[in-house]
XYZ file of C-alpha atoms in Angstrom:
367
model
C -0.033 -0.087 0.265
C 1.383 3.163 -0.678
C 2.356 5.941 1.774
C 0.119 8.732 3.184
C 1.086 11.643 1.972
C 0.884 14.956 4.809
C -2.825 17.317 4.491
C -1.113 19.872 2.009
C -1.181 23.258 3.001
C -4.287 25.480 2.114
C -3.374 26.646 -1.422
C -3.759 31.170 -1.160
C -5.767 30.936 -4.525
C -8.111 28.271 -5.251
C -7.933 25.730 -7.656
C -9.678 26.421 -10.995
C -9.170 22.772 -12.930
C -7.383 19.796 -11.995
C -4.355 20.484 -10.383
C -2.968 23.792 -11.886
C -3.224 25.911 -8.216
C -0.417 28.734 -8.971
C -1.366 32.070 -10.589
C -0.999 31.761 -14.065
C 2.085 35.272 -14.657
C 2.786 37.103 -18.068
C 6.497 34.188 -18.407
C 3.740 31.895 -18.376
C 2.411 32.870 -21.321
C 5.283 34.392 -23.442
C 7.138 30.635 -22.563
C 4.829 27.716 -20.947
C 6.491 25.453 -18.819
C 10.060 25.752 -18.640
C 12.408 22.534 -19.610
C 15.391 21.660 -17.560
C 18.624 21.785 -18.933
C 18.608 18.176 -18.716
C 15.702 18.176 -20.632
C 16.945 19.972 -23.745
C 19.318 18.426 -24.128
C 17.353 14.942 -24.666
C 15.160 16.618 -27.988
C 18.825 17.337 -28.912
C 19.717 15.900 -32.539
C 22.787 13.634 -32.467
C 24.215 16.310 -34.589
C 23.284 18.990 -31.956
C 24.675 16.654 -29.390
C 28.311 16.362 -31.106
C 28.186 20.241 -31.085
C 27.419 21.410 -27.183
C 30.294 18.567 -26.498
C 32.695 19.982 -29.135
C 31.138 23.460 -27.562
C 31.730 22.122 -23.840
C 34.949 20.367 -24.718
C 36.480 23.821 -25.937
C 35.755 25.960 -22.673
C 38.001 22.960 -20.652
C 40.915 23.769 -18.828
C 43.718 24.253 -18.719
C 43.316 24.340 -22.057
C 43.525 21.751 -26.133
C 45.114 23.081 -28.358
C 42.913 22.088 -30.454
C 39.159 21.115 -29.927
C 37.913 19.108 -33.619
C 34.457 17.952 -34.352
C 34.769 15.336 -36.492
C 31.567 13.101 -36.664
C 30.756 11.491 -40.085
C 31.215 8.886 -42.801
C 35.491 8.901 -41.826
C 35.598 9.516 -38.245
C 37.574 6.431 -37.364
C 35.684 6.011 -34.415
C 36.646 9.670 -32.739
C 33.781 12.287 -32.508
C 35.233 15.122 -30.574
C 39.088 15.156 -31.085
C 40.501 17.488 -28.319
C 44.293 17.789 -29.109
C 46.688 18.550 -25.916
C 49.399 19.672 -28.818
C 49.783 21.274 -32.061
C 51.357 17.671 -33.284
C 47.356 16.333 -33.483
C 46.744 13.107 -33.503
C 50.787 12.027 -33.808
C 50.743 13.534 -29.271
C 48.500 14.260 -26.919
C 45.076 13.441 -27.293
C 41.314 12.689 -25.832
C 38.599 11.288 -27.272
C 35.488 12.265 -26.322
C 32.310 9.896 -28.285
C 29.027 11.057 -28.362
C 26.076 8.753 -27.653
C 22.327 10.600 -28.177
C 20.424 6.851 -26.751
C 17.337 6.839 -25.250
C 18.562 4.634 -23.525
C 21.436 4.179 -21.225
C 24.590 2.802 -22.365
C 25.252 -0.953 -22.706
C 28.165 -2.649 -23.008
C 27.980 -3.699 -26.159
C 27.528 0.148 -26.782
C 30.591 0.652 -25.404
C 32.867 -2.576 -27.408
C 31.756 -1.528 -30.850
C 33.350 2.222 -30.214
C 36.334 0.581 -28.644
C 36.982 -2.143 -31.441
C 37.117 1.087 -33.135
C 38.827 2.776 -31.662
C 41.550 -0.213 -31.545
C 40.759 -0.176 -35.597
C 41.944 3.532 -35.973
C 45.119 2.922 -34.286
C 45.833 -0.252 -35.782
C 45.429 1.642 -39.229
C 47.242 4.246 -37.805
C 45.415 6.723 -38.318
C 46.132 7.991 -34.759
C 47.594 6.400 -31.241
C 45.929 5.844 -28.707
C 44.579 8.893 -27.103
C 45.412 9.335 -23.932
C 41.671 9.322 -22.725
C 38.840 8.387 -23.561
C 35.410 9.536 -22.812
C 31.416 8.152 -23.423
C 29.291 11.409 -23.748
C 25.945 10.433 -23.508
C 22.562 11.940 -21.894
C 21.548 9.197 -20.005
C 24.950 7.994 -18.770
C 25.368 4.301 -18.573
C 23.909 1.599 -17.260
C 24.519 -0.511 -14.012
C 26.716 -3.164 -15.772
C 27.926 -1.126 -18.477
C 29.216 1.732 -15.019
C 30.657 -1.746 -13.687
C 32.842 -2.397 -15.735
C 34.690 1.034 -16.446
C 35.344 1.331 -12.968
C 37.322 -1.677 -13.531
C 38.840 -1.454 -16.092
C 40.297 -5.199 -15.857
C 36.455 -6.772 -16.288
C 36.098 -4.010 -19.138
C 38.836 -5.537 -20.752
C 38.525 -9.458 -20.124
C 34.407 -8.085 -20.901
C 35.524 -6.679 -24.771
C 37.344 -9.521 -25.842
C 35.219 -12.163 -24.756
C 32.712 -9.887 -26.546
C 35.029 -10.616 -29.262
C 35.658 -13.701 -29.768
C 31.607 -13.955 -29.331
C 31.039 -11.700 -32.189
C 33.604 -11.778 -35.187
C 31.422 -9.537 -36.833
C 31.242 -6.687 -33.872
C 32.647 -3.863 -36.872
C 31.024 -3.883 -40.270
C 33.219 -5.739 -43.039
C 35.994 -6.601 -39.719
C 38.040 -9.562 -41.156
C 39.461 -12.016 -39.236
C 42.511 -10.766 -39.306
C 41.625 -7.492 -38.624
C 39.724 -9.018 -35.796
C 43.181 -11.180 -34.352
C 45.734 -7.557 -35.054
C 42.507 -6.017 -32.535
C 42.615 -9.242 -30.071
C 46.239 -8.818 -29.606
C 45.747 -4.836 -29.369
C 43.226 -4.677 -26.586
C 45.712 -7.580 -24.667
C 47.718 -5.040 -24.035
C 45.778 -1.892 -23.863
C 45.223 0.029 -20.131
C 41.858 0.365 -20.350
C 41.468 3.125 -17.433
C 41.948 5.147 -19.785
C 37.748 4.485 -21.245
C 35.242 5.905 -18.377
C 32.008 7.921 -18.750
C 31.920 11.709 -18.554
C 28.769 12.923 -16.043
C 26.494 14.722 -17.116
C 26.100 16.605 -14.626
C 29.587 18.603 -15.079
C 29.341 18.838 -18.161
C 26.683 21.789 -16.975
C 29.023 22.762 -13.707
C 31.878 23.775 -16.384
C 29.232 25.296 -18.226
C 27.425 27.497 -15.929
C 27.904 31.355 -16.085
C 29.409 30.369 -20.142
C 28.396 31.828 -23.422
C 27.150 28.230 -24.228
C 24.764 27.688 -21.446
C 23.336 30.370 -21.742
C 22.577 30.109 -24.888
C 21.216 26.524 -24.793
C 19.276 27.255 -21.004
C 18.945 30.749 -20.314
C 18.511 31.902 -16.429
C 20.143 35.581 -16.911
C 23.348 36.885 -17.919
C 25.960 36.788 -14.805
C 26.677 39.554 -12.488
C 28.685 41.927 -13.963
C 32.068 43.551 -12.359
C 32.467 47.224 -11.437
C 34.025 49.054 -14.353
C 37.896 50.206 -13.949
C 37.875 53.980 -13.763
C 39.862 55.772 -16.018
C 43.770 56.196 -15.515
C 44.889 59.230 -15.416
C 46.973 58.771 -18.545
C 45.386 58.668 -20.907
C 45.830 55.578 -22.405
C 46.904 54.789 -26.298
C 43.684 53.133 -27.093
C 42.173 56.625 -26.279
C 43.718 58.532 -29.030
C 41.112 59.223 -31.167
C 38.291 60.243 -29.819
C 40.291 62.175 -27.415
C 41.600 64.167 -29.782
C 37.659 64.570 -31.377
C 36.537 66.062 -27.590
C 40.024 67.686 -27.542
C 38.575 69.958 -31.132
C 35.189 69.694 -29.726
C 36.582 72.120 -26.554
C 38.723 73.955 -29.115
C 35.736 75.056 -30.881
C 33.665 75.769 -28.133
C 36.873 77.700 -25.851
C 39.663 78.841 -28.923
C 42.778 80.399 -27.662
C 42.045 78.809 -24.304
C 42.931 75.521 -24.822
C 45.784 74.101 -27.375
C 46.070 70.269 -26.297
C 44.660 67.886 -24.292
C 46.387 68.806 -20.991
C 45.228 72.460 -21.716
C 41.772 70.872 -22.306
C 42.090 68.259 -18.518
C 42.637 71.496 -16.960
C 40.015 73.765 -18.199
C 37.567 74.185 -15.505
C 34.389 73.547 -17.941
C 35.947 70.793 -20.272
C 38.138 67.901 -17.567
C 34.737 67.236 -15.501
C 33.296 67.236 -19.809
C 36.478 65.341 -20.928
C 36.407 63.295 -17.421
C 32.305 61.877 -18.013
C 32.875 60.960 -21.344
C 36.119 58.961 -20.329
C 34.287 57.559 -16.981
C 31.175 56.411 -20.314
C 35.182 55.120 -22.682
C 35.923 52.685 -20.177
C 32.571 51.394 -18.609
C 31.840 50.832 -22.533
C 35.619 49.124 -23.552
C 34.205 46.893 -19.526
C 31.082 45.941 -20.933
C 33.000 44.732 -24.711
C 34.945 42.886 -22.400
C 32.593 40.701 -19.610
C 30.467 39.970 -23.402
C 33.552 38.284 -24.528
C 33.021 35.871 -21.111
C 29.503 35.879 -21.120
C 27.638 35.938 -24.320
C 28.253 33.943 -27.196
C 29.179 36.092 -31.138
C 28.937 39.487 -32.174
C 26.335 40.827 -29.792
C 29.030 43.841 -28.320
C 29.124 44.826 -31.992
C 25.752 44.327 -32.434
C 24.212 46.063 -29.538
C 27.697 48.768 -30.944
C 25.343 48.707 -34.355
C 22.317 49.419 -32.813
C 23.338 52.167 -30.825
C 25.033 54.087 -34.715
C 21.584 52.969 -36.705
C 20.470 54.735 -33.208
C 21.997 57.889 -33.895
C 23.445 57.945 -36.615
C 20.806 60.493 -38.018
C 20.512 63.077 -34.771
C 24.435 63.106 -35.745
C 24.088 63.969 -39.853
C 21.597 66.410 -39.559
C 22.219 70.789 -38.700
C 23.739 71.778 -35.423
C 25.873 74.481 -34.883
C 28.832 73.272 -33.013
C 30.894 70.347 -32.821
C 29.891 70.413 -28.215
C 25.951 70.472 -29.662
C 26.227 67.582 -32.318
C 28.127 65.896 -29.346
C 25.528 66.760 -26.840
C 22.846 65.507 -28.727
C 23.578 62.272 -30.355
C 24.907 61.221 -26.980
C 21.515 62.233 -25.808
C 19.658 60.438 -28.981
C 21.789 57.466 -27.505
C 20.469 57.567 -23.867
C 16.755 57.179 -25.107
C 16.881 54.588 -27.153
C 14.886 51.776 -27.024
C 16.602 48.711 -27.633
C 15.022 45.776 -26.531
C 16.330 42.441 -28.401
C 19.588 42.648 -27.519
C 21.348 40.105 -24.721
C 23.555 42.700 -22.962
C 20.893 45.653 -22.596
C 20.020 43.023 -19.027
C 23.254 44.349 -18.029
C 24.267 47.344 -19.608
C 23.735 51.097 -18.418
C 22.987 54.457 -20.357
C 25.987 55.635 -19.921
C 27.383 52.519 -21.657
C 25.975 53.955 -24.886
C 27.205 57.345 -23.853
C 30.586 55.087 -24.208
C 30.009 53.523 -27.344
C 29.420 56.631 -28.948
C 32.600 57.314 -27.967
C 33.989 54.283 -29.210
C 32.307 54.663 -32.308
C 34.459 58.263 -32.835
C 37.497 55.870 -31.841
C 36.920 54.054 -34.943
C 35.611 56.987 -37.096
C 32.153 56.385 -37.403
C 31.416 59.283 -35.666
C 32.660 62.732 -36.101
C 31.553 65.647 -33.704
C 33.077 68.692 -35.634
C 32.981 69.133 -39.236
C 36.836 69.699 -39.084
C 37.932 66.020 -37.723
């Protein structure tokens, strides 16, 4: 008889139909029921799983010299190869075998792949990998797990299975079977093991891969560093443009950046712009570790497209053009870019100076 459950607490909102007891939110309407990362992975096609594993391996530390997905008809039993050195298959390397099956892996599944890798070594496609990992969303069944945890049992089981199944691999002739058996007898089977999905997800937590696949929001953004007292060479062009703005505005009182930084009004303005520039640079750095691909460049381009018409309009001075463009950047409604959840209005101003650094925006017509 089933164990009796404790009485449930009285819900704050009475249920309407079925067992749904909570109030529906806007998020429910827009996204529906949210799947866990594991459930999302279960929906992958085999090729998607190989791509995911390749991306995971590329994030591991220490970094591999190169990670490459091989999967295909002529992969010689290798789905993802991770090369420790620039020598590729001639040096140390690790093999990650991707198995997106509807059930946990059984010993026979492993034996087939072990036969492939030994055959590949015999045919000199590569040397034996330093380690070999089965990476399967549903993991390994108990029989295979027991053998992987006892390399001697795995080795004995493989040899016995090979003896009883001469056609373990398509086109495997007796001569090659004998060579595989001989290789198995001298191979250290401790190189073979499995990779737990929990560890894969833990390794990926906070990376662009994890955020792209499973959502959950961006990691906290560190505070932007303050500008150094002496401008860095990377600031040269946008500071020159700001200097032109203040030369135009204050005339002979300003002839150099040093003069501008000593001027009671120009200095405050330039310091604010430097803070904004460094904030945008910090956002650029943050994006490299937190979001996929060219997300920052896309956001910067949205700012550019949002201000360029204001920039190209008629303005009485470079100072007026600069002020109008900075205000327009702060007024923009940007909703689709992932970085908008951590970007500030100061970042947008800073992006305008990044664009000035790249000669895409010019404040004074003579510059």
